[in-house]
Short mmCIF file of C-alpha atoms in Angstrom, two decimals:
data_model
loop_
_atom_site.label_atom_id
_atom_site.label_comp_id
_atom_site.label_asym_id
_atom_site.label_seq_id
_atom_site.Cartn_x
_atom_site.Cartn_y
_atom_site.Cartn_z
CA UNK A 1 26.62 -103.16 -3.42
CA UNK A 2 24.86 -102.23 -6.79
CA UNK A 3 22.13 -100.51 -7.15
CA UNK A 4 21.47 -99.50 -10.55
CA UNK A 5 20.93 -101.79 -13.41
CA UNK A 6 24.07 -100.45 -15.57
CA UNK A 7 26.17 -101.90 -12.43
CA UNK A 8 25.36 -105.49 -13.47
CA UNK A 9 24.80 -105.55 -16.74
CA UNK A 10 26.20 -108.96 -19.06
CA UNK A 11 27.39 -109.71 -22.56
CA UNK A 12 25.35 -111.16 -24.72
CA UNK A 13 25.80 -111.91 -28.99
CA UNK A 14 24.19 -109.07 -30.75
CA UNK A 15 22.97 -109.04 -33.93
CA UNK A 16 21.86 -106.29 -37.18
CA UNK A 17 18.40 -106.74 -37.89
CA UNK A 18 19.51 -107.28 -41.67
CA UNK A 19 21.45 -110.33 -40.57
CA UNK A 20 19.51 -113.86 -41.32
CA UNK A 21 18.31 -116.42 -38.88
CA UNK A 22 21.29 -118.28 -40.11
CA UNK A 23 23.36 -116.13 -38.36
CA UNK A 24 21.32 -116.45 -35.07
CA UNK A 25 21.25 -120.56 -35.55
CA UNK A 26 25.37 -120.20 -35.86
CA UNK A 27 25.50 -118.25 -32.60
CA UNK A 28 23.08 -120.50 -30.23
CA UNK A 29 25.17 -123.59 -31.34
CA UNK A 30 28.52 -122.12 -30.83
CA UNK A 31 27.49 -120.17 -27.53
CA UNK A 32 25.50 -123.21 -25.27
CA UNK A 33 25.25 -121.14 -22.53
CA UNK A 34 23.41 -118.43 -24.88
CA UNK A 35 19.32 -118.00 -24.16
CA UNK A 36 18.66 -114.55 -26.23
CA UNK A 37 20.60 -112.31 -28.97
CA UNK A 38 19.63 -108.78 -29.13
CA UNK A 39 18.61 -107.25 -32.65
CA UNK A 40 20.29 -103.81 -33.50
CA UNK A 41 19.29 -101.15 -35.80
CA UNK A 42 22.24 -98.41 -35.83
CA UNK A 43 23.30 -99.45 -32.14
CA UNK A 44 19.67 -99.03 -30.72
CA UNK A 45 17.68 -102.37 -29.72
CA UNK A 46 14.65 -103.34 -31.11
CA UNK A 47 14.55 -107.02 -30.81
CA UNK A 48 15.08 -109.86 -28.84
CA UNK A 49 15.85 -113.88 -30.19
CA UNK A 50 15.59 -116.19 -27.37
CA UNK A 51 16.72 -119.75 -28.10
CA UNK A 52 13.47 -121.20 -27.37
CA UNK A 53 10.96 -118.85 -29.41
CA UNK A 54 13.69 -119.55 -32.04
CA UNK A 55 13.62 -122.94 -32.16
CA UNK A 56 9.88 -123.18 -31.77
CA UNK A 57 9.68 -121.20 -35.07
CA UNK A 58 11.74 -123.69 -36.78
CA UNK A 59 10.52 -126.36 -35.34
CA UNK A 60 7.08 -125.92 -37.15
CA UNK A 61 6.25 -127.69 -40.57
CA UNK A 62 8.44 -125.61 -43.03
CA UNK A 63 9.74 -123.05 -40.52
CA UNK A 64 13.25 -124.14 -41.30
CA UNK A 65 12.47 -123.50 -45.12
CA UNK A 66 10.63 -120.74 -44.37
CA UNK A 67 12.91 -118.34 -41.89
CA UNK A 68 16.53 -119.76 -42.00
CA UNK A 69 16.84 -117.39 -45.26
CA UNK A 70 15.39 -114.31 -44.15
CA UNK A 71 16.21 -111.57 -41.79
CA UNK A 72 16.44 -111.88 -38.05
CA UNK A 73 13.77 -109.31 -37.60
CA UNK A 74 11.25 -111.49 -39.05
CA UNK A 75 11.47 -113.63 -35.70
CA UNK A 76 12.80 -111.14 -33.10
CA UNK A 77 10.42 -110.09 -30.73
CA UNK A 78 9.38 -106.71 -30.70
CA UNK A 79 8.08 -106.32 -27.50
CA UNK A 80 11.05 -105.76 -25.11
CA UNK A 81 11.96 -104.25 -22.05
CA UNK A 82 14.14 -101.69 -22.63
CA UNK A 83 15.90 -99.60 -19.51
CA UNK A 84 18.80 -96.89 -19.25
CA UNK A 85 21.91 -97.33 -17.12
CA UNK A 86 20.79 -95.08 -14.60
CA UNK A 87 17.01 -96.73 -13.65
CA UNK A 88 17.88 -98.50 -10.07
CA UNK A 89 17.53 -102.26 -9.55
CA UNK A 90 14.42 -102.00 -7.44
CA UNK A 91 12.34 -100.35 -10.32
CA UNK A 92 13.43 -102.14 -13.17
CA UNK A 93 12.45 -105.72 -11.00
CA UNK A 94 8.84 -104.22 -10.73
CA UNK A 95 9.06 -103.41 -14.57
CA UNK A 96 10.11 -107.19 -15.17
CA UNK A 97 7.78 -108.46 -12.64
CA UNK A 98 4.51 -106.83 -14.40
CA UNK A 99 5.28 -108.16 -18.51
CA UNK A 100 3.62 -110.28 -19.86
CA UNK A 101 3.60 -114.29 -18.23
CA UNK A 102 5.16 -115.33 -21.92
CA UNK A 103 7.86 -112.59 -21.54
CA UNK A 104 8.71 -112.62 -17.60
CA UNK A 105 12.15 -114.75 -18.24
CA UNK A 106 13.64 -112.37 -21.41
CA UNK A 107 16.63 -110.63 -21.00
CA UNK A 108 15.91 -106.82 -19.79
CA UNK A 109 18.06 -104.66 -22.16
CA UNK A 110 20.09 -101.70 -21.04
CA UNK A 111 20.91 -98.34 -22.86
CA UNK A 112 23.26 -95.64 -22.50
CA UNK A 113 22.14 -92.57 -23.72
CA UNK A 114 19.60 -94.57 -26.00
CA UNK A 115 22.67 -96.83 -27.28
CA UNK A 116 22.96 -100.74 -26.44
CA UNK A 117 25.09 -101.21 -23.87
CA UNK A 118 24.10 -105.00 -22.27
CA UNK A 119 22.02 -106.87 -20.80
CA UNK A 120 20.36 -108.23 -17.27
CA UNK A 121 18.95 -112.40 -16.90
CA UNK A 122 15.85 -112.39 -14.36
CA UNK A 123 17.58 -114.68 -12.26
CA UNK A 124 20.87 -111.89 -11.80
CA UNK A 125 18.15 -109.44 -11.67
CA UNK A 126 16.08 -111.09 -8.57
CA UNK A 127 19.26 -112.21 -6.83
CA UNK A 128 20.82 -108.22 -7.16
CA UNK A 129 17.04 -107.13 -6.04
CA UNK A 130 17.18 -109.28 -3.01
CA UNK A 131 20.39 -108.05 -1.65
CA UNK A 132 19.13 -104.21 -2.34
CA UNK A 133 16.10 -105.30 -0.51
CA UNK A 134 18.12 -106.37 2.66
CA UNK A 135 19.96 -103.32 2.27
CA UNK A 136 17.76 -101.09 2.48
CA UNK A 137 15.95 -102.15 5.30
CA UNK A 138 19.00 -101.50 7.32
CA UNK A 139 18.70 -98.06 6.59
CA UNK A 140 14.56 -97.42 6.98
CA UNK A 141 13.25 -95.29 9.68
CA UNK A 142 11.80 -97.69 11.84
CA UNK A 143 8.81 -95.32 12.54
CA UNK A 144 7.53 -94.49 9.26
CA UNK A 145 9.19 -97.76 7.69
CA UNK A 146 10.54 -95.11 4.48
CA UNK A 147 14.25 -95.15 3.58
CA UNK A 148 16.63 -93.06 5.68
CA UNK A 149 19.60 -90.26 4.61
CA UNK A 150 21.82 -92.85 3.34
CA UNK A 151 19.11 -94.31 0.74
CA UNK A 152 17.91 -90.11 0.23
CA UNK A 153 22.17 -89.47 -0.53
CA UNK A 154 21.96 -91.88 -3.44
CA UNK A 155 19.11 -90.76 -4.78
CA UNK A 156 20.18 -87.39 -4.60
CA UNK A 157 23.98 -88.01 -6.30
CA UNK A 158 22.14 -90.04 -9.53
CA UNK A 159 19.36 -87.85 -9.87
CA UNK A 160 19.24 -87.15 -13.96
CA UNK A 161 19.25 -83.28 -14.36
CA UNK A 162 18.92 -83.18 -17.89
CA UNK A 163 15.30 -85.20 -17.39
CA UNK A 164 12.38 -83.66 -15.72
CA UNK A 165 12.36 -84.08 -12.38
CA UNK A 166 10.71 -82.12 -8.85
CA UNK A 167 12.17 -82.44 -5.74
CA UNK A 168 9.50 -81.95 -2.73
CA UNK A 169 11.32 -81.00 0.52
CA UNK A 170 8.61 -81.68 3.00
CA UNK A 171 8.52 -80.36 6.76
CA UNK A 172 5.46 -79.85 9.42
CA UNK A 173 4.78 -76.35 11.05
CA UNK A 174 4.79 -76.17 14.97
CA UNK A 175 5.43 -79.45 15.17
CA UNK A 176 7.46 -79.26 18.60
CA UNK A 177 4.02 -77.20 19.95
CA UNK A 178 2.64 -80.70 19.40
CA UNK A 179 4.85 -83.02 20.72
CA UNK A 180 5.14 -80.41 23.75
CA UNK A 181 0.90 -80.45 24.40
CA UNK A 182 0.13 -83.91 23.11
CA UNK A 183 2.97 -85.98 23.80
CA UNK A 184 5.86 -87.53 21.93
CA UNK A 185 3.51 -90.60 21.52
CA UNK A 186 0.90 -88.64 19.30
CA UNK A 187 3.98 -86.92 17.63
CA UNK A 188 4.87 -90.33 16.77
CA UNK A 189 1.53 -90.87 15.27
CA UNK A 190 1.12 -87.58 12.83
CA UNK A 191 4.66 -88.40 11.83
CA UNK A 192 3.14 -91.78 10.75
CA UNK A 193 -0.18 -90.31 9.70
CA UNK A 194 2.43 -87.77 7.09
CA UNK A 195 4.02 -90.41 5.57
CA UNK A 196 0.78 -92.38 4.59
CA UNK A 197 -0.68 -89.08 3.00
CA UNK A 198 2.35 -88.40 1.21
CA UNK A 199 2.67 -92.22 -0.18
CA UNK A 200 -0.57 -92.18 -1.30
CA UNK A 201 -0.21 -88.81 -3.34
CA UNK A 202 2.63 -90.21 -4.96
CA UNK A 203 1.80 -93.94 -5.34
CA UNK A 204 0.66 -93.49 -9.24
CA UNK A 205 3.84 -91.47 -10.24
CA UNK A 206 7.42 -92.76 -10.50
CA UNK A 207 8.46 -91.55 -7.87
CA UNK A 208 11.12 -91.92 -4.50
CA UNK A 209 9.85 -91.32 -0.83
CA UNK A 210 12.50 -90.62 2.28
CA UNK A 211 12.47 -89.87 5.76
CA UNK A 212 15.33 -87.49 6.11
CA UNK A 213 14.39 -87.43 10.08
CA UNK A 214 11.82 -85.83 12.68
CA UNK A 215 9.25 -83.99 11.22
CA UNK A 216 11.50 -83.77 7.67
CA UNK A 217 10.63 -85.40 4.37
CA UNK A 218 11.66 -85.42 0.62
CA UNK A 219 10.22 -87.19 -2.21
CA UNK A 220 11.43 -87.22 -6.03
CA UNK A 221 9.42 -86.97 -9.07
CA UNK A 222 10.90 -87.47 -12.57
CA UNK A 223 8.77 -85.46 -13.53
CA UNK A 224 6.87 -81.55 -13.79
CA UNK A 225 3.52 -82.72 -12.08
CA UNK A 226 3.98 -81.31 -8.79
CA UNK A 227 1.20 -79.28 -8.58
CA UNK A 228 -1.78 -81.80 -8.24
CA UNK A 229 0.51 -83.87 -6.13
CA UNK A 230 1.16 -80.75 -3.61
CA UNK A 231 -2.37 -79.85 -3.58
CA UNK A 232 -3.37 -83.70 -2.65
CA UNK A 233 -0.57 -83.57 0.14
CA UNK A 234 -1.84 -80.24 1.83
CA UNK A 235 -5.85 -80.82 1.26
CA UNK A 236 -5.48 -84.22 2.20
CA UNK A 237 -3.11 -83.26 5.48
CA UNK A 238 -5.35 -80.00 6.64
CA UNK A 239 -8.57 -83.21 6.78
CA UNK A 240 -6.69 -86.18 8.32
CA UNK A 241 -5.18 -84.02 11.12
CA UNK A 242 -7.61 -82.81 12.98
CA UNK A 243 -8.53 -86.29 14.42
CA UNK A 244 -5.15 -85.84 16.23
CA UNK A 245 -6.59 -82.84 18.54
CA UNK A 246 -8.88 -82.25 21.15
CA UNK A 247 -12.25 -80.32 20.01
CA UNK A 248 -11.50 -77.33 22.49
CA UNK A 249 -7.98 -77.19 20.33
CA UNK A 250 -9.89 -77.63 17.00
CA UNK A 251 -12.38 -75.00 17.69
CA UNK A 252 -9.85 -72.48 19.01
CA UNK A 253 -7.53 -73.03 16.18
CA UNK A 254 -4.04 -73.04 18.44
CA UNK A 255 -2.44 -74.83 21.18
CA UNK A 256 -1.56 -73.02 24.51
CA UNK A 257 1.76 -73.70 24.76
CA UNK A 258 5.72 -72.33 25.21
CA UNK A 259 6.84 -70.75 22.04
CA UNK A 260 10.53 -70.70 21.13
CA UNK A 261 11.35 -67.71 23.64
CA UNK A 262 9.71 -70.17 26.27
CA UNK A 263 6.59 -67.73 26.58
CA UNK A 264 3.18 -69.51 26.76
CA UNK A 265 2.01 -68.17 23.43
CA UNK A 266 -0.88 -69.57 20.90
CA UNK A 267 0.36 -71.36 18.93
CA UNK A 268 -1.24 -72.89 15.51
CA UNK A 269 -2.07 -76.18 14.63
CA UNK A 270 0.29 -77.97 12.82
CA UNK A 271 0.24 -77.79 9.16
CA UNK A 272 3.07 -78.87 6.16
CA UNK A 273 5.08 -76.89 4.07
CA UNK A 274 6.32 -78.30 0.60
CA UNK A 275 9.86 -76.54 -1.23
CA UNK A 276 9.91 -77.74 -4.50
CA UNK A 277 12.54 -77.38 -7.16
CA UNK A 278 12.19 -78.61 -10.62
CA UNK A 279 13.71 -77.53 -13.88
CA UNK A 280 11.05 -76.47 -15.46
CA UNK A 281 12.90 -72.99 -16.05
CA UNK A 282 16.20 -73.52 -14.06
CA UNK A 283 19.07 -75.64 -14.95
CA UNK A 284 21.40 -77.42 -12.71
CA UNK A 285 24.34 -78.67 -12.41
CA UNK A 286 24.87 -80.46 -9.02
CA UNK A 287 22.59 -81.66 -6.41
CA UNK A 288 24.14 -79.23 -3.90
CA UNK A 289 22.21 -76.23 -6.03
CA UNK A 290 19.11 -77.71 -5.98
CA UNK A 291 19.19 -78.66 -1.97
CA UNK A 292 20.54 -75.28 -1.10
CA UNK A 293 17.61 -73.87 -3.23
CA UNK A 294 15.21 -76.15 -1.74
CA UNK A 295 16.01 -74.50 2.15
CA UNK A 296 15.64 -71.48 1.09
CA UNK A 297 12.25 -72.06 -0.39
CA UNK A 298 11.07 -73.69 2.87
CA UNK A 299 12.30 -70.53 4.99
CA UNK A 300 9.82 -68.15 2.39
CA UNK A 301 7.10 -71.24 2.71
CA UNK A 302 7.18 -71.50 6.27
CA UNK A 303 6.68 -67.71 6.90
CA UNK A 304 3.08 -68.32 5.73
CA UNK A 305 0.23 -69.56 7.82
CA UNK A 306 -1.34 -72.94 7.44
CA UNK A 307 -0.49 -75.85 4.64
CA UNK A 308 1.13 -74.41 1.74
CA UNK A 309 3.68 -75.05 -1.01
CA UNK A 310 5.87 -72.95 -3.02
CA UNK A 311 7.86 -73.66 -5.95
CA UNK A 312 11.19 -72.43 -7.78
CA UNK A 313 9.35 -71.97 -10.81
CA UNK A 314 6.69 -69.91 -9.39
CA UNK A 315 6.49 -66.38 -7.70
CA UNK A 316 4.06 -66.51 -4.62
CA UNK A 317 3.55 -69.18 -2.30
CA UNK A 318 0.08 -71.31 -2.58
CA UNK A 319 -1.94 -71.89 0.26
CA UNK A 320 -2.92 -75.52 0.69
CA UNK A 321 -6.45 -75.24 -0.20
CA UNK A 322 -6.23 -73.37 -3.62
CA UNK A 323 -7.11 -75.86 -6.32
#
């Protein structure tokens, strides 16, 4: 099933932007079934006809007289959505859906490596969208409701490593002590509790949010910011926890319970660690380097006590609370 817009992209009648609206009046007449031509300048779009903005232009008192002469650009319009190959069906509906009411039915227009390549009707668009939709709920965690490893594996194999990007691996500390003193119930609810914090850290990026299972987590930002975000994650986290314990817990600052040599031990409340890896300073050239880099970040991360985060890029982990 496709996923990404350069999967289903169409054929459409392209024109230069030199050409003149004759051209584009030849082309809607000959081609019925035709409602936009894309403008070209050197293979790159920057302009859409569609039949009826065309024809609405002509139709006006002299507008035949008027345009039929001149250049196509003089009646393309400018303001188009433009998307590359790789940008998946899901986010290029909500970048449809939120134009402009006069431009929700134009073509989207796809690129490869900034070069024309085709392009995708709302209505092919919606349909493909609905089908991902069903998809994908077939493969969310039906705790947290975020996509599971299959939806996290494609993300991961088209992930652009030329572009910025950050990969967060997310994971909770003494989780299991938890579960073990509180009950798998509760454990259900932190787990539910995580992925609302880390959803609304992310919601104002482009980002992608999985559930990879348990107490595990990754998210993917195309881009460098992952600072701020990590800082909102762990501040935010170290607050909204502590309704989940009891006040004796809270005030001690550890759970009495087994620790993994099944010794009653104290044990620390549960915090999150963050891996990230981003290519700020490090290329790569698979996604089986940056995951392999991304556990050994969490081993160093998770040595440390409380919320923290620690990045590729960087050389010392960061507590949770720095700012």
């Amino acid at each position: 099933m496709p996923t990404w817009i350069g999967e289903i992209v169409e054929t459409v009648p392209v024109l230069d932007k030199t050409k003149s609206n004759q051209y584009a009046d030849t082309l809607f007449r000959d081609v019925k079934t035709c409602e936009g031509i894309v403008v070209l300048e050197n293979q790159h779009p920057i302009g859409l006809i569609t039949r009826t903005n065309f024809y609405q232009k002509l139709g006006t008192l002299y507008g035949y007289n008027l345009f039929m002469g001149k250049p196509v650009e003089v009646l393309m319009i400018q303001d188009i959505l433009v998307v590359d190959v790789t940008t998946s069906i899901v986010e290029v509906s909500r970048l449809a859906m939120n134009r402009k009411d006069e431009a929700l039915y134009d073509y989207v227009i796809v690129t490869e490596n900034d070069l024309y390549k085709g392009v995708v009707s709302i209505r092919n668009l919606l349909m493909k969208f609905a089908e991902v939709q069903a998809k994908i709920a077939t493969y969310m965690n039906p705790l947290t409701g975020l996509p599971g490893n299959h939806v996290i594996e494609e993300r991961l194999e088209h992930l652009d490593l030329v572009h910025p990007f950050s990969v967060l691996y997310i994971d909770l500390d003494h989780f299991k002590s938890y579960n073990d003193v509180y009950g798998f119930s509760n454990g259900d609810k932190v787990l539910e509790l995580t992925a609302r914090i880390l959803k609304e850290a992310l919601h104002e990026y482009d980002y992608f949010l999985g559930h990879i299972g348990g107490d595990d987590y990754i998210a993917l930002l195309y881009n460098h910011d992952y600072k701020s975000v990590s800082q909102r994650i762990t501040s935010r986290f170290d607050e909204e926890i502590k309704q989940y314990y009891n006040q004796d817990d809270l005030e001690n600052n550890f759970v009495y319970t087994e620790n993994r040599f099944g010794i009653r031990d104290k044990i620390p409340l549960v915090s999150i660690s963050i891996a990230i890896v981003t290519n700020i300073k490090e290329s790569f050239t698979s996604v089986e380097e940056i995951v392999d880099q991304a556990t050994l970040l969490k081993k160093q991360c998770k040595m440390m006590n409380g919320s923290s985060y620690l990045a590729n890029d960087e050389n010392q982990l960061t507590k949770g609370s720095a700012t």
